[in-house]
Amino acid sequence: MPRPKQHRRVNSPPLMKGYKPFGIPRSELETIILHYDEYEAIRLLDYEGLFQEQAAEKMNISRPTLTRIYENARKSVAKAFVEGKMIVIEGGNVEFDREWFRCRHCHKLVDEDLNRPHCRGKDNHEDNDLIPIKGNQK
């Protein structure tokens, strides 16, 4: 029996839920799923410029596991760019550093401290406006 997968630690969900090619309606696009851990690997390695050992430690995984995640992420992003597919960032076996929410109206990211920025003419986000962002999904 294989050992259970360890949750990959992710600092926070991405600001955007995904990306799509310019000028093509969403209904006409195929989708590629980029898991939160794949997004985090790209963020840590390419955006933050960390070494693989440092990034793996931040994500609470081994360096070889990070390498596999990063390889899958790069292939997914390359496929979306070359084939003109939409990228949706969601799911995966992850654990966020705290609880996160997304506003159903303005789509802003809000953390558990409820630092609620103004939302479309409202004074703040209300609880029923906030959709929890969950890790530990496949």
mmCIF file of N, CA and C in Angstrom, residues 9-137:
data_model
loop_
_atom_site.group_PDB
_atom_site.id
_atom_site.type_symbol
_atom_site.label_atom_id
_atom_site.label_comp_id
_atom_site.label_asym_id
_atom_site.label_seq_id
_atom_site.Cartn_x
_atom_site.Cartn_y
_atom_site.Cartn_z
ATOM 1 N N ARG A 9 2.409 22.638 0.829
ATOM 2 C CA ARG A 9 2.122 23.929 1.431
ATOM 3 C C ARG A 9 2.171 25.007 0.354
ATOM 4 N N VAL A 10 1.114 25.811 0.292
ATOM 5 C CA VAL A 10 1.019 26.910 -0.667
ATOM 6 C C VAL A 10 0.777 28.184 0.133
ATOM 7 N N ASN A 11 1.557 29.210 -0.147
ATOM 8 C CA ASN A 11 1.442 30.469 0.594
ATOM 9 C C ASN A 11 0.047 31.058 0.478
ATOM 10 N N SER A 12 -0.418 31.265 -0.737
ATOM 11 C CA SER A 12 -1.755 31.806 -0.959
ATOM 12 C C SER A 12 -2.219 31.430 -2.360
ATOM 13 N N PRO A 13 -3.517 31.448 -2.587
ATOM 14 C CA PRO A 13 -4.002 31.187 -3.946
ATOM 15 C C PRO A 13 -3.577 32.332 -4.868
ATOM 16 N N PRO A 14 -3.569 32.098 -6.170
ATOM 17 C CA PRO A 14 -3.211 33.176 -7.091
ATOM 18 C C PRO A 14 -4.271 34.271 -7.094
ATOM 19 N N LEU A 15 -3.879 35.477 -7.473
ATOM 20 C CA LEU A 15 -4.829 36.585 -7.556
ATOM 21 C C LEU A 15 -5.924 36.305 -8.575
ATOM 22 N N MET A 16 -5.549 35.644 -9.673
ATOM 23 C CA MET A 16 -6.497 35.338 -10.737
ATOM 24 C C MET A 16 -6.867 33.858 -10.685
ATOM 25 N N LYS A 17 -8.059 33.531 -11.147
ATOM 26 C CA LYS A 17 -8.506 32.133 -11.195
ATOM 27 C C LYS A 17 -7.973 31.423 -12.429
ATOM 28 N N GLY A 18 -7.400 32.173 -13.370
ATOM 29 C CA GLY A 18 -6.869 31.566 -14.581
ATOM 30 C C GLY A 18 -6.586 32.615 -15.637
ATOM 31 N N TYR A 19 -6.276 32.150 -16.833
ATOM 32 C CA TYR A 19 -5.950 33.020 -17.962
ATOM 33 C C TYR A 19 -6.515 32.417 -19.231
ATOM 34 N N LYS A 20 -6.846 33.284 -20.181
ATOM 35 C CA LYS A 20 -7.363 32.797 -21.452
ATOM 36 C C LYS A 20 -6.762 33.600 -22.589
ATOM 37 N N PRO A 21 -6.698 32.997 -23.776
ATOM 38 C CA PRO A 21 -6.188 33.715 -24.941
ATOM 39 C C PRO A 21 -7.061 34.936 -25.247
ATOM 40 N N PHE A 22 -6.418 35.991 -25.652
ATOM 41 C CA PHE A 22 -7.083 37.246 -25.974
ATOM 42 C C PHE A 22 -7.970 37.102 -27.199
ATOM 43 N N GLY A 23 -9.183 37.636 -27.132
ATOM 44 C CA GLY A 23 -10.048 37.728 -28.297
ATOM 45 C C GLY A 23 -10.883 36.511 -28.632
ATOM 46 N N ILE A 24 -10.798 35.449 -27.836
ATOM 47 C CA ILE A 24 -11.584 34.241 -28.110
ATOM 48 C C ILE A 24 -12.567 34.059 -26.956
ATOM 49 N N PRO A 25 -13.857 33.924 -27.247
ATOM 50 C CA PRO A 25 -14.824 33.725 -26.156
ATOM 51 C C PRO A 25 -14.510 32.471 -25.348
ATOM 52 N N ARG A 26 -14.723 32.559 -24.066
ATOM 53 C CA ARG A 26 -14.437 31.446 -23.157
ATOM 54 C C ARG A 26 -15.162 30.172 -23.579
ATOM 55 N N SER A 27 -16.369 30.307 -24.088
ATOM 56 C CA SER A 27 -17.160 29.134 -24.471
ATOM 57 C C SER A 27 -16.538 28.355 -25.625
ATOM 58 N N GLU A 28 -15.640 28.974 -26.367
ATOM 59 C CA GLU A 28 -15.008 28.311 -27.506
ATOM 60 C C GLU A 28 -13.633 27.725 -27.178
ATOM 61 N N LEU A 29 -13.204 27.861 -25.946
ATOM 62 C CA LEU A 29 -11.861 27.422 -25.561
ATOM 63 C C LEU A 29 -11.861 26.102 -24.806
ATOM 64 N N GLU A 30 -10.849 25.298 -25.060
ATOM 65 C CA GLU A 30 -10.586 24.120 -24.224
ATOM 66 C C GLU A 30 -9.821 24.597 -22.998
ATOM 67 N N THR A 31 -9.925 23.825 -21.922
ATOM 68 C CA THR A 31 -9.333 24.217 -20.645
ATOM 69 C C THR A 31 -8.207 23.280 -20.243
ATOM 70 N N ILE A 32 -7.180 23.867 -19.681
ATOM 71 C CA ILE A 32 -6.109 23.101 -19.042
ATOM 72 C C ILE A 32 -6.119 23.478 -17.565
ATOM 73 N N ILE A 33 -6.128 22.476 -16.688
ATOM 74 C CA ILE A 33 -6.122 22.717 -15.246
ATOM 75 C C ILE A 33 -4.673 22.794 -14.770
ATOM 76 N N LEU A 34 -4.354 23.859 -14.057
ATOM 77 C CA LEU A 34 -3.064 24.014 -13.395
ATOM 78 C C LEU A 34 -3.367 23.960 -11.900
ATOM 79 N N HIS A 35 -2.889 22.927 -11.205
ATOM 80 C CA HIS A 35 -3.173 22.786 -9.778
ATOM 81 C C HIS A 35 -2.430 23.851 -8.982
ATOM 82 N N TYR A 36 -2.957 24.131 -7.782
ATOM 83 C CA TYR A 36 -2.346 25.154 -6.927
ATOM 84 C C TYR A 36 -0.871 24.861 -6.647
ATOM 85 N N ASP A 37 -0.509 23.591 -6.455
ATOM 86 C CA ASP A 37 0.899 23.278 -6.173
ATOM 87 C C ASP A 37 1.775 23.534 -7.401
ATOM 88 N N GLU A 38 1.235 23.344 -8.595
ATOM 89 C CA GLU A 38 1.988 23.641 -9.816
ATOM 90 C C GLU A 38 2.181 25.148 -9.956
ATOM 91 N N TYR A 39 1.132 25.905 -9.660
ATOM 92 C CA TYR A 39 1.241 27.371 -9.665
ATOM 93 C C TYR A 39 2.306 27.821 -8.656
ATOM 94 N N GLU A 40 2.274 27.239 -7.467
ATOM 95 C CA GLU A 40 3.218 27.625 -6.410
ATOM 96 C C GLU A 40 4.659 27.303 -6.810
ATOM 97 N N ALA A 41 4.875 26.179 -7.472
ATOM 98 C CA ALA A 41 6.228 25.826 -7.929
ATOM 99 C C ALA A 41 6.736 26.871 -8.924
ATOM 100 N N ILE A 42 5.895 27.266 -9.870
ATOM 101 C CA ILE A 42 6.298 28.304 -10.835
ATOM 102 C C ILE A 42 6.550 29.619 -10.119
ATOM 103 N N ARG A 43 5.690 29.972 -9.178
ATOM 104 C CA ARG A 43 5.848 31.229 -8.440
ATOM 105 C C ARG A 43 7.169 31.263 -7.676
ATOM 106 N N LEU A 44 7.459 30.182 -6.958
ATOM 107 C CA LEU A 44 8.675 30.153 -6.137
ATOM 108 C C LEU A 44 9.953 30.098 -6.979
ATOM 109 N N LEU A 45 9.943 29.265 -8.010
ATOM 110 C CA LEU A 45 11.159 29.075 -8.804
ATOM 111 C C LEU A 45 11.389 30.199 -9.815
ATOM 112 N N ASP A 46 10.358 30.551 -10.566
ATOM 113 C CA ASP A 46 10.534 31.531 -11.644
ATOM 114 C C ASP A 46 10.307 32.968 -11.196
ATOM 115 N N TYR A 47 9.296 33.216 -10.378
ATOM 116 C CA TYR A 47 8.979 34.573 -9.961
ATOM 117 C C TYR A 47 9.852 35.010 -8.782
ATOM 118 N N GLU A 48 9.924 34.170 -7.737
ATOM 119 C CA GLU A 48 10.730 34.499 -6.557
ATOM 120 C C GLU A 48 12.220 34.228 -6.786
ATOM 121 N N GLY A 49 12.543 33.343 -7.729
ATOM 122 C CA GLY A 49 13.941 33.040 -8.029
ATOM 123 C C GLY A 49 14.632 32.159 -7.002
ATOM 124 N N LEU A 50 13.852 31.351 -6.269
ATOM 125 C CA LEU A 50 14.456 30.465 -5.267
ATOM 126 C C LEU A 50 15.120 29.270 -5.939
ATOM 127 N N PHE A 51 16.071 28.679 -5.234
ATOM 128 C CA PHE A 51 16.646 27.411 -5.667
ATOM 129 C C PHE A 51 15.641 26.308 -5.364
ATOM 130 N N GLN A 52 15.756 25.175 -6.067
ATOM 131 C CA GLN A 52 14.797 24.093 -5.874
ATOM 132 C C GLN A 52 14.750 23.601 -4.427
ATOM 133 N N GLU A 53 15.885 23.528 -3.768
ATOM 134 C CA GLU A 53 15.919 23.067 -2.378
ATOM 135 C C GLU A 53 15.117 24.012 -1.480
ATOM 136 N N GLN A 54 15.275 25.315 -1.704
ATOM 137 C CA GLN A 54 14.547 26.309 -0.906
ATOM 138 C C GLN A 54 13.043 26.235 -1.176
ATOM 139 N N ALA A 55 12.670 26.134 -2.440
ATOM 140 C CA ALA A 55 11.261 26.064 -2.809
ATOM 141 C C ALA A 55 10.615 24.795 -2.248
ATOM 142 N N ALA A 56 11.325 23.678 -2.338
ATOM 143 C CA ALA A 56 10.797 22.411 -1.817
ATOM 144 C C ALA A 56 10.553 22.505 -0.316
ATOM 145 N N GLU A 57 11.462 23.135 0.388
ATOM 146 C CA GLU A 57 11.306 23.303 1.832
ATOM 147 C C GLU A 57 10.086 24.166 2.142
ATOM 148 N N LYS A 58 9.897 25.247 1.408
ATOM 149 C CA LYS A 58 8.732 26.116 1.622
ATOM 150 C C LYS A 58 7.422 25.376 1.357
ATOM 151 N N MET A 59 7.437 24.455 0.389
ATOM 152 C CA MET A 59 6.223 23.712 0.043
ATOM 153 C C MET A 59 6.057 22.441 0.881
ATOM 154 N N ASN A 60 7.036 22.137 1.730
ATOM 155 C CA ASN A 60 6.987 20.960 2.599
ATOM 156 C C ASN A 60 6.999 19.654 1.800
ATOM 157 N N ILE A 61 7.832 19.614 0.758
ATOM 158 C CA ILE A 61 7.971 18.427 -0.084
ATOM 159 C C ILE A 61 9.450 18.193 -0.371
ATOM 160 N N SER A 62 9.758 17.046 -0.957
ATOM 161 C CA SER A 62 11.146 16.756 -1.317
ATOM 162 C C SER A 62 11.508 17.473 -2.620
ATOM 163 N N ARG A 63 12.803 17.645 -2.851
ATOM 164 C CA ARG A 63 13.251 18.303 -4.080
ATOM 165 C C ARG A 63 12.843 17.521 -5.326
ATOM 166 N N PRO A 64 12.963 16.174 -5.347
ATOM 167 C CA PRO A 64 12.498 15.440 -6.529
ATOM 168 C C PRO A 64 10.993 15.613 -6.792
ATOM 169 N N THR A 65 10.194 15.690 -5.732
ATOM 170 C CA THR A 65 8.760 15.924 -5.905
ATOM 171 C C THR A 65 8.519 17.306 -6.498
ATOM 172 N N LEU A 66 9.240 18.301 -6.001
ATOM 173 C CA LEU A 66 9.130 19.652 -6.563
ATOM 174 C C LEU A 66 9.480 19.642 -8.045
ATOM 175 N N THR A 67 10.523 18.928 -8.424
ATOM 176 C CA THR A 67 10.939 18.858 -9.821
ATOM 177 C C THR A 67 9.828 18.270 -10.688
ATOM 178 N N ARG A 68 9.174 17.221 -10.218
ATOM 179 C CA ARG A 68 8.055 16.618 -10.977
ATOM 180 C C ARG A 68 6.883 17.587 -11.108
ATOM 181 N N ILE A 69 6.550 18.258 -10.018
ATOM 182 C CA ILE A 69 5.446 19.233 -10.043
ATOM 183 C C ILE A 69 5.764 20.353 -11.023
ATOM 184 N N TYR A 70 6.981 20.874 -10.962
ATOM 185 C CA TYR A 70 7.413 21.979 -11.818
ATOM 186 C C TYR A 70 7.397 21.565 -13.294
ATOM 187 N N GLU A 71 7.853 20.364 -13.570
ATOM 188 C CA GLU A 71 7.860 19.844 -14.945
ATOM 189 C C GLU A 71 6.432 19.769 -15.503
ATOM 190 N N ASN A 72 5.498 19.246 -14.702
ATOM 191 C CA ASN A 72 4.095 19.177 -15.124
ATOM 192 C C ASN A 72 3.518 20.572 -15.353
ATOM 193 N N ALA A 73 3.855 21.499 -14.482
ATOM 194 C CA ALA A 73 3.359 22.877 -14.612
ATOM 195 C C ALA A 73 3.867 23.522 -15.897
ATOM 196 N N ARG A 74 5.143 23.368 -16.173
ATOM 197 C CA ARG A 74 5.724 23.954 -17.392
ATOM 198 C C ARG A 74 5.084 23.361 -18.637
ATOM 199 N N LYS A 75 4.855 22.055 -18.640
ATOM 200 C CA LYS A 75 4.215 21.409 -19.796
ATOM 201 C C LYS A 75 2.787 21.925 -19.987
ATOM 202 N N SER A 76 2.062 22.088 -18.903
ATOM 203 C CA SER A 76 0.685 22.582 -18.990
ATOM 204 C C SER A 76 0.644 24.007 -19.535
ATOM 205 N N VAL A 77 1.490 24.870 -19.018
ATOM 206 C CA VAL A 77 1.518 26.260 -19.476
ATOM 207 C C VAL A 77 1.956 26.333 -20.938
ATOM 208 N N ALA A 78 2.972 25.569 -21.311
ATOM 209 C CA ALA A 78 3.438 25.562 -22.701
ATOM 210 C C ALA A 78 2.332 25.075 -23.637
ATOM 211 N N LYS A 79 1.625 24.038 -23.239
ATOM 212 C CA LYS A 79 0.540 23.505 -24.068
ATOM 213 C C LYS A 79 -0.555 24.557 -24.255
ATOM 214 N N ALA A 80 -0.890 25.267 -23.176
ATOM 215 C CA ALA A 80 -1.919 26.307 -23.263
ATOM 216 C C ALA A 80 -1.473 27.426 -24.202
ATOM 217 N N PHE A 81 -0.235 27.854 -24.114
ATOM 218 C CA PHE A 81 0.274 28.926 -24.980
ATOM 219 C C PHE A 81 0.307 28.496 -26.445
ATOM 220 N N VAL A 82 0.855 27.329 -26.700
ATOM 221 C CA VAL A 82 1.047 26.873 -28.077
ATOM 222 C C VAL A 82 -0.284 26.504 -28.734
ATOM 223 N N GLU A 83 -1.175 25.852 -27.988
ATOM 224 C CA GLU A 83 -2.436 25.374 -28.554
ATOM 225 C C GLU A 83 -3.604 26.329 -28.323
ATOM 226 N N GLY A 84 -3.337 27.479 -27.694
ATOM 227 C CA GLY A 84 -4.388 28.471 -27.481
ATOM 228 C C GLY A 84 -5.493 28.000 -26.565
ATOM 229 N N LYS A 85 -5.113 27.404 -25.431
ATOM 230 C CA LYS A 85 -6.104 26.905 -24.476
ATOM 231 C C LYS A 85 -6.143 27.803 -23.243
ATOM 232 N N MET A 86 -7.264 27.744 -22.553
ATOM 233 C CA MET A 86 -7.450 28.523 -21.335
ATOM 234 C C MET A 86 -6.833 27.768 -20.162
ATOM 235 N N ILE A 87 -6.197 28.496 -19.240
ATOM 236 C CA ILE A 87 -5.633 27.905 -18.024
ATOM 237 C C ILE A 87 -6.559 28.245 -16.859
ATOM 238 N N VAL A 88 -6.982 27.214 -16.121
ATOM 239 C CA VAL A 88 -7.768 27.400 -14.903
ATOM 240 C C VAL A 88 -6.917 26.876 -13.751
ATOM 241 N N ILE A 89 -6.742 27.712 -12.724
ATOM 242 C CA ILE A 89 -5.910 27.339 -11.578
ATOM 243 C C ILE A 89 -6.825 26.934 -10.435
ATOM 244 N N GLU A 90 -6.741 25.639 -10.058
ATOM 245 C CA GLU A 90 -7.612 25.117 -9.003
ATOM 246 C C GLU A 90 -7.129 23.743 -8.556
ATOM 247 N N GLY A 91 -7.600 23.335 -7.385
ATOM 248 C CA GLY A 91 -7.422 21.966 -6.919
ATOM 249 C C GLY A 91 -6.010 21.558 -6.581
ATOM 250 N N GLY A 92 -5.867 20.294 -6.313
ATOM 251 C CA GLY A 92 -4.578 19.726 -5.930
ATOM 252 C C GLY A 92 -4.554 19.381 -4.450
ATOM 253 N N ASN A 93 -3.547 18.659 -4.059
ATOM 254 C CA ASN A 93 -3.390 18.206 -2.681
ATOM 255 C C ASN A 93 -2.576 19.249 -1.918
ATOM 256 N N VAL A 94 -3.226 20.374 -1.599
ATOM 257 C CA VAL A 94 -2.504 21.503 -1.010
ATOM 258 C C VAL A 94 -3.112 21.954 0.304
ATOM 259 N N GLU A 95 -2.306 22.701 1.030
ATOM 260 C CA GLU A 95 -2.715 23.302 2.293
ATOM 261 C C GLU A 95 -2.251 24.753 2.246
ATOM 262 N N PHE A 96 -3.177 25.700 2.370
ATOM 263 C CA PHE A 96 -2.816 27.110 2.359
ATOM 264 C C PHE A 96 -2.310 27.543 3.725
ATOM 265 N N ASP A 97 -1.562 28.647 3.749
ATOM 266 C CA ASP A 97 -1.013 29.139 5.005
ATOM 267 C C ASP A 97 -2.099 29.643 5.950
ATOM 268 N N ARG A 98 -3.252 29.995 5.417
ATOM 269 C CA ARG A 98 -4.410 30.429 6.200
ATOM 270 C C ARG A 98 -5.648 30.262 5.340
ATOM 271 N N GLU A 99 -6.804 30.591 5.874
ATOM 272 C CA GLU A 99 -8.045 30.451 5.119
ATOM 273 C C GLU A 99 -8.199 31.631 4.155
ATOM 274 N N TRP A 100 -8.592 31.309 2.901
ATOM 275 C CA TRP A 100 -8.750 32.337 1.869
ATOM 276 C C TRP A 100 -10.139 32.290 1.276
ATOM 277 N N PHE A 101 -10.602 33.455 0.816
ATOM 278 C CA PHE A 101 -11.912 33.590 0.196
ATOM 279 C C PHE A 101 -11.773 34.423 -1.075
ATOM 280 N N ARG A 102 -12.739 34.263 -1.999
ATOM 281 C CA ARG A 102 -12.810 35.104 -3.188
ATOM 282 C C ARG A 102 -14.206 35.716 -3.234
ATOM 283 N N CYS A 103 -14.275 37.014 -3.491
ATOM 284 C CA CYS A 103 -15.556 37.707 -3.564
ATOM 285 C C CYS A 103 -16.294 37.288 -4.838
ATOM 286 N N ARG A 104 -17.549 36.931 -4.711
ATOM 287 C CA ARG A 104 -18.325 36.498 -5.864
ATOM 288 C C ARG A 104 -18.687 37.656 -6.785
ATOM 289 N N HIS A 105 -18.487 38.889 -6.350
ATOM 290 C CA HIS A 105 -18.819 40.049 -7.167
ATOM 291 C C HIS A 105 -17.592 40.634 -7.873
ATOM 292 N N CYS A 106 -16.560 40.955 -7.093
ATOM 293 C CA CYS A 106 -15.384 41.621 -7.680
ATOM 294 C C CYS A 106 -14.211 40.666 -7.882
ATOM 295 N N HIS A 107 -14.320 39.436 -7.385
ATOM 296 C CA HIS A 107 -13.319 38.376 -7.543
ATOM 297 C C HIS A 107 -12.003 38.663 -6.816
ATOM 298 N N LYS A 108 -11.985 39.627 -5.895
ATOM 299 C CA LYS A 108 -10.778 39.914 -5.123
ATOM 300 C C LYS A 108 -10.527 38.800 -4.120
ATOM 301 N N LEU A 109 -9.247 38.606 -3.803
ATOM 302 C CA LEU A 109 -8.815 37.616 -2.829
ATOM 303 C C LEU A 109 -8.864 38.245 -1.442
ATOM 304 N N VAL A 110 -9.466 37.545 -0.475
ATOM 305 C CA VAL A 110 -9.613 38.053 0.886
ATOM 306 C C VAL A 110 -9.130 36.959 1.828
ATOM 307 N N ASP A 111 -8.294 37.325 2.827
ATOM 308 C CA ASP A 111 -7.783 36.294 3.738
ATOM 309 C C ASP A 111 -8.659 36.164 4.977
ATOM 310 N N GLU A 112 -8.292 35.181 5.839
ATOM 311 C CA GLU A 112 -9.096 34.866 7.015
ATOM 312 C C GLU A 112 -9.176 36.016 8.005
ATOM 313 N N ASP A 113 -8.209 36.935 7.963
ATOM 314 C CA ASP A 113 -8.246 38.091 8.853
ATOM 315 C C ASP A 113 -9.339 39.054 8.421
ATOM 316 N N LEU A 114 -9.964 38.718 7.275
ATOM 317 C CA LEU A 114 -11.051 39.497 6.715
ATOM 318 C C LEU A 114 -10.638 40.944 6.479
ATOM 319 N N ASN A 115 -9.419 41.086 5.956
ATOM 320 C CA ASN A 115 -8.984 42.395 5.466
ATOM 321 C C ASN A 115 -9.772 42.624 4.194
ATOM 322 N N ARG A 116 -10.907 43.201 4.334
ATOM 323 C CA ARG A 116 -11.861 43.265 3.238
ATOM 324 C C ARG A 116 -11.760 44.604 2.509
ATOM 325 N N PRO A 117 -11.170 44.603 1.340
ATOM 326 C CA PRO A 117 -11.139 45.841 0.562
ATOM 327 C C PRO A 117 -12.546 46.183 0.074
ATOM 328 N N HIS A 118 -12.727 47.414 -0.363
ATOM 329 C CA HIS A 118 -14.033 47.838 -0.866
ATOM 330 C C HIS A 118 -14.407 47.029 -2.098
ATOM 331 N N CYS A 119 -15.694 46.799 -2.254
ATOM 332 C CA CYS A 119 -16.196 45.963 -3.336
ATOM 333 C C CYS A 119 -17.310 46.687 -4.075
ATOM 334 N N ARG A 120 -17.074 47.053 -5.306
ATOM 335 C CA ARG A 120 -18.094 47.627 -6.198
ATOM 336 C C ARG A 120 -19.103 48.521 -5.499
ATOM 337 N N GLY A 121 -18.633 49.605 -4.952
ATOM 338 C CA GLY A 121 -19.538 50.575 -4.356
ATOM 339 C C GLY A 121 -20.015 50.225 -2.954
ATOM 340 N N LYS A 122 -19.582 49.092 -2.407
ATOM 341 C CA LYS A 122 -19.962 48.716 -1.050
ATOM 342 C C LYS A 122 -18.873 49.201 -0.099
ATOM 343 N N ASP A 123 -19.224 49.290 1.169
ATOM 344 C CA ASP A 123 -18.229 49.687 2.164
ATOM 345 C C ASP A 123 -17.209 48.578 2.408
ATOM 346 N N ASN A 124 -17.660 47.328 2.336
ATOM 347 C CA ASN A 124 -16.749 46.185 2.500
ATOM 348 C C ASN A 124 -17.428 44.918 1.992
ATOM 349 N N HIS A 125 -16.688 43.813 2.027
ATOM 350 C CA HIS A 125 -17.254 42.523 1.628
ATOM 351 C C HIS A 125 -18.103 41.977 2.767
ATOM 352 N N GLU A 126 -19.239 41.425 2.427
ATOM 353 C CA GLU A 126 -20.089 40.787 3.417
ATOM 354 C C GLU A 126 -19.836 39.293 3.372
ATOM 355 N N ASP A 127 -20.130 38.581 4.484
ATOM 356 C CA ASP A 127 -19.841 37.153 4.562
ATOM 357 C C ASP A 127 -20.470 36.350 3.424
ATOM 358 N N ASN A 128 -21.699 36.691 3.031
ATOM 359 C CA ASN A 128 -22.348 35.906 1.979
ATOM 360 C C ASN A 128 -21.787 36.215 0.588
ATOM 361 N N ASP A 129 -20.909 37.224 0.482
ATOM 362 C CA ASP A 129 -20.245 37.537 -0.785
ATOM 363 C C ASP A 129 -18.987 36.691 -0.991
ATOM 364 N N LEU A 130 -18.516 36.035 0.073
ATOM 365 C CA LEU A 130 -17.214 35.380 0.045
ATOM 366 C C LEU A 130 -17.335 33.875 -0.173
ATOM 367 N N ILE A 131 -16.603 33.376 -1.173
ATOM 368 C CA ILE A 131 -16.565 31.954 -1.486
ATOM 369 C C ILE A 131 -15.245 31.406 -0.955
ATOM 370 N N PRO A 132 -15.265 30.385 -0.079
ATOM 371 C CA PRO A 132 -14.008 29.835 0.427
ATOM 372 C C PRO A 132 -13.202 29.167 -0.694
ATOM 373 N N ILE A 133 -11.899 29.347 -0.653
ATOM 374 C CA ILE A 133 -11.000 28.679 -1.585
ATOM 375 C C ILE A 133 -10.402 27.505 -0.841
ATOM 376 N N LYS A 134 -10.642 26.322 -1.356
ATOM 377 C CA LYS A 134 -10.246 25.105 -0.654
ATOM 378 C C LYS A 134 -9.038 24.458 -1.309
ATOM 379 N N GLY A 135 -8.153 23.970 -0.491
ATOM 380 C CA GLY A 135 -7.101 23.082 -0.956
ATOM 381 C C GLY A 135 -7.603 21.662 -0.797
ATOM 382 N N ASN A 136 -6.714 20.711 -0.836
ATOM 383 C CA ASN A 136 -7.025 19.297 -0.634
ATOM 384 C C ASN A 136 -8.104 18.789 -1.575
ATOM 385 N N GLN A 137 -8.121 19.293 -2.804
ATOM 386 C CA GLN A 137 -9.055 18.825 -3.824
ATOM 387 C C GLN A 137 -8.244 18.136 -4.904
#
